[in-house]
Amino acid sequence: VSLKSLATAINVFVQSGTLLEHRKALSTILTSLQRHPEFVSAKDDMLCRVAQVSDGKCLIKSGADGVYTGLLIEKGYSFAVK
């Protein structure tokens, strides 16, 4: 899967055009990630700290092979880097 495809896939969390039937579930997941970033990475991990200091406005998740995906929620941006 390309980095562009990963970034596009997670952008569903911040898209305004998301289907209404999925919007509630996506909102619940996003709110949980914002309130509890320690469930995604350890409390002392940099990724958790980014979420905490940004008040949940920036969420980053590490993955396999050194790939990171993230959301800049207020801007409606998503990204993937390696």
PDB file of C-alpha atoms in Angstrom:
ATOM      1  CA  VAL A   1       0.000   0.000   0.000  1.00  0.00           C
ATOM      2  CA  SER A   2       1.435   3.389  -0.942  1.00  0.00           C
ATOM      3  CA  LEU A   3       1.856   6.244   1.537  1.00  0.00           C
ATOM      4  CA  LYS A   4      -0.630   8.280  -0.480  1.00  0.00           C
ATOM      5  CA  SER A   5      -3.200   5.485  -0.180  1.00  0.00           C
ATOM      6  CA  LEU A   6      -2.691   5.270   3.584  1.00  0.00           C
ATOM      7  CA  ALA A   7      -3.098   9.027   4.000  1.00  0.00           C
ATOM      8  CA  THR A   8      -6.219   8.977   1.837  1.00  0.00           C
ATOM      9  CA  ALA A   9      -7.682   6.081   3.813  1.00  0.00           C
ATOM     10  CA  ILE A  10      -7.354   7.763   7.200  1.00  0.00           C
ATOM     11  CA  ASN A  11      -8.639  11.060   5.822  1.00  0.00           C
ATOM     12  CA  VAL A  12     -12.149   9.629   6.181  1.00  0.00           C
ATOM     13  CA  PHE A  13     -11.937  10.740   9.840  1.00  0.00           C
ATOM     14  CA  VAL A  14     -11.736  14.426   8.901  1.00  0.00           C
ATOM     15  CA  GLN A  15     -13.659  14.594   5.609  1.00  0.00           C
ATOM     16  CA  SER A  16     -16.838  16.605   5.633  1.00  0.00           C
ATOM     17  CA  GLY A  17     -18.290  14.438   2.870  1.00  0.00           C
ATOM     18  CA  THR A  18     -18.253  11.205   4.862  1.00  0.00           C
ATOM     19  CA  LEU A  19     -21.465   9.249   4.523  1.00  0.00           C
ATOM     20  CA  LEU A  20     -23.952  10.090   7.237  1.00  0.00           C
ATOM     21  CA  GLU A  21     -24.337   6.439   8.222  1.00  0.00           C
ATOM     22  CA  HIS A  22     -20.589   6.249   8.992  1.00  0.00           C
ATOM     23  CA  ARG A  23     -20.139   9.700  10.521  1.00  0.00           C
ATOM     24  CA  LYS A  24     -21.331   8.743  14.027  1.00  0.00           C
ATOM     25  CA  ALA A  25     -19.023   5.727  14.260  1.00  0.00           C
ATOM     26  CA  LEU A  26     -16.056   7.704  12.929  1.00  0.00           C
ATOM     27  CA  SER A  27     -16.791  10.528  15.358  1.00  0.00           C
ATOM     28  CA  THR A  28     -16.891   8.079  18.277  1.00  0.00           C
ATOM     29  CA  ILE A  29     -13.536   6.565  17.271  1.00  0.00           C
ATOM     30  CA  LEU A  30     -11.922   9.967  16.753  1.00  0.00           C
ATOM     31  CA  THR A  31     -13.192  11.298  20.085  1.00  0.00           C
ATOM     32  CA  SER A  32     -11.847   8.197  21.855  1.00  0.00           C
ATOM     33  CA  LEU A  33      -8.440   8.670  20.231  1.00  0.00           C
ATOM     34  CA  GLN A  34      -8.384  12.328  21.259  1.00  0.00           C
ATOM     35  CA  ARG A  35      -9.388  11.654  24.865  1.00  0.00           C
ATOM     36  CA  HIS A  36      -7.198   8.587  25.364  1.00  0.00           C
ATOM     37  CA  PRO A  37      -4.048   8.786  23.212  1.00  0.00           C
ATOM     38  CA  GLU A  38      -2.350   6.397  25.646  1.00  0.00           C
ATOM     39  CA  PHE A  39      -4.496   3.606  24.186  1.00  0.00           C
ATOM     40  CA  VAL A  40      -2.717   4.094  20.836  1.00  0.00           C
ATOM     41  CA  SER A  41       0.811   4.404  22.224  1.00  0.00           C
ATOM     42  CA  ALA A  42       2.418   4.369  25.660  1.00  0.00           C
ATOM     43  CA  LYS A  43       1.933   7.421  27.904  1.00  0.00           C
ATOM     44  CA  ASP A  44       5.632   8.327  27.696  1.00  0.00           C
ATOM     45  CA  ASP A  45       5.776   7.828  23.915  1.00  0.00           C
ATOM     46  CA  MET A  46       6.317  10.849  21.668  1.00  0.00           C
ATOM     47  CA  LEU A  47       3.142  10.089  19.684  1.00  0.00           C
ATOM     48  CA  CYS A  48       1.031  10.198  22.832  1.00  0.00           C
ATOM     49  CA  ARG A  49       2.706  13.445  23.914  1.00  0.00           C
ATOM     50  CA  VAL A  50       1.950  15.068  20.533  1.00  0.00           C
ATOM     51  CA  ALA A  51      -1.739  14.292  21.004  1.00  0.00           C
ATOM     52  CA  GLN A  52      -1.657  15.591  24.576  1.00  0.00           C
ATOM     53  CA  VAL A  53       0.133  18.880  23.893  1.00  0.00           C
ATOM     54  CA  SER A  54      -2.045  19.564  20.842  1.00  0.00           C
ATOM     55  CA  ASP A  55      -5.207  18.873  22.872  1.00  0.00           C
ATOM     56  CA  GLY A  56      -6.046  16.040  20.486  1.00  0.00           C
ATOM     57  CA  LYS A  57      -5.810  18.249  17.388  1.00  0.00           C
ATOM     58  CA  CYS A  58      -2.899  16.234  15.997  1.00  0.00           C
ATOM     59  CA  LEU A  59      -2.991  12.445  16.179  1.00  0.00           C
ATOM     60  CA  ILE A  60      -0.161  10.224  14.953  1.00  0.00           C
ATOM     61  CA  LYS A  61       0.012   6.427  14.814  1.00  0.00           C
ATOM     62  CA  SER A  62       3.096   4.369  14.125  1.00  0.00           C
ATOM     63  CA  GLY A  63       2.850   1.254  12.026  1.00  0.00           C
ATOM     64  CA  ALA A  64       4.898  -1.446  10.405  1.00  0.00           C
ATOM     65  CA  ASP A  65       8.199  -0.764   8.667  1.00  0.00           C
ATOM     66  CA  GLY A  66       8.605   2.708  10.153  1.00  0.00           C
ATOM     67  CA  VAL A  67       5.436   4.136   8.632  1.00  0.00           C
ATOM     68  CA  TYR A  68       3.574   6.865  10.516  1.00  0.00           C
ATOM     69  CA  THR A  69       0.083   8.094   9.722  1.00  0.00           C
ATOM     70  CA  GLY A  70      -1.539  11.139  11.212  1.00  0.00           C
ATOM     71  CA  LEU A  71      -4.367  13.612  11.274  1.00  0.00           C
ATOM     72  CA  LEU A  72      -4.394  17.387  11.667  1.00  0.00           C
ATOM     73  CA  ILE A  73      -8.014  17.456  12.657  1.00  0.00           C
ATOM     74  CA  GLU A  74      -8.900  21.145  12.527  1.00  0.00           C
ATOM     75  CA  LYS A  75      -7.254  21.545   9.127  1.00  0.00           C
ATOM     76  CA  GLY A  76      -8.838  18.376   7.731  1.00  0.00           C
ATOM     77  CA  TYR A  77      -5.431  17.026   6.697  1.00  0.00           C
ATOM     78  CA  SER A  78      -4.049  13.536   6.886  1.00  0.00           C
ATOM     79  CA  PHE A  79      -0.550  12.318   6.199  1.00  0.00           C
ATOM     80  CA  ALA A  80       1.636   9.257   5.955  1.00  0.00           C
ATOM     81  CA  VAL A  81       5.446   9.268   6.149  1.00  0.00           C
ATOM     82  CA  LYS A  82       8.208   6.719   6.294  1.00  0.00           C
TER      83      LYS A  82
END
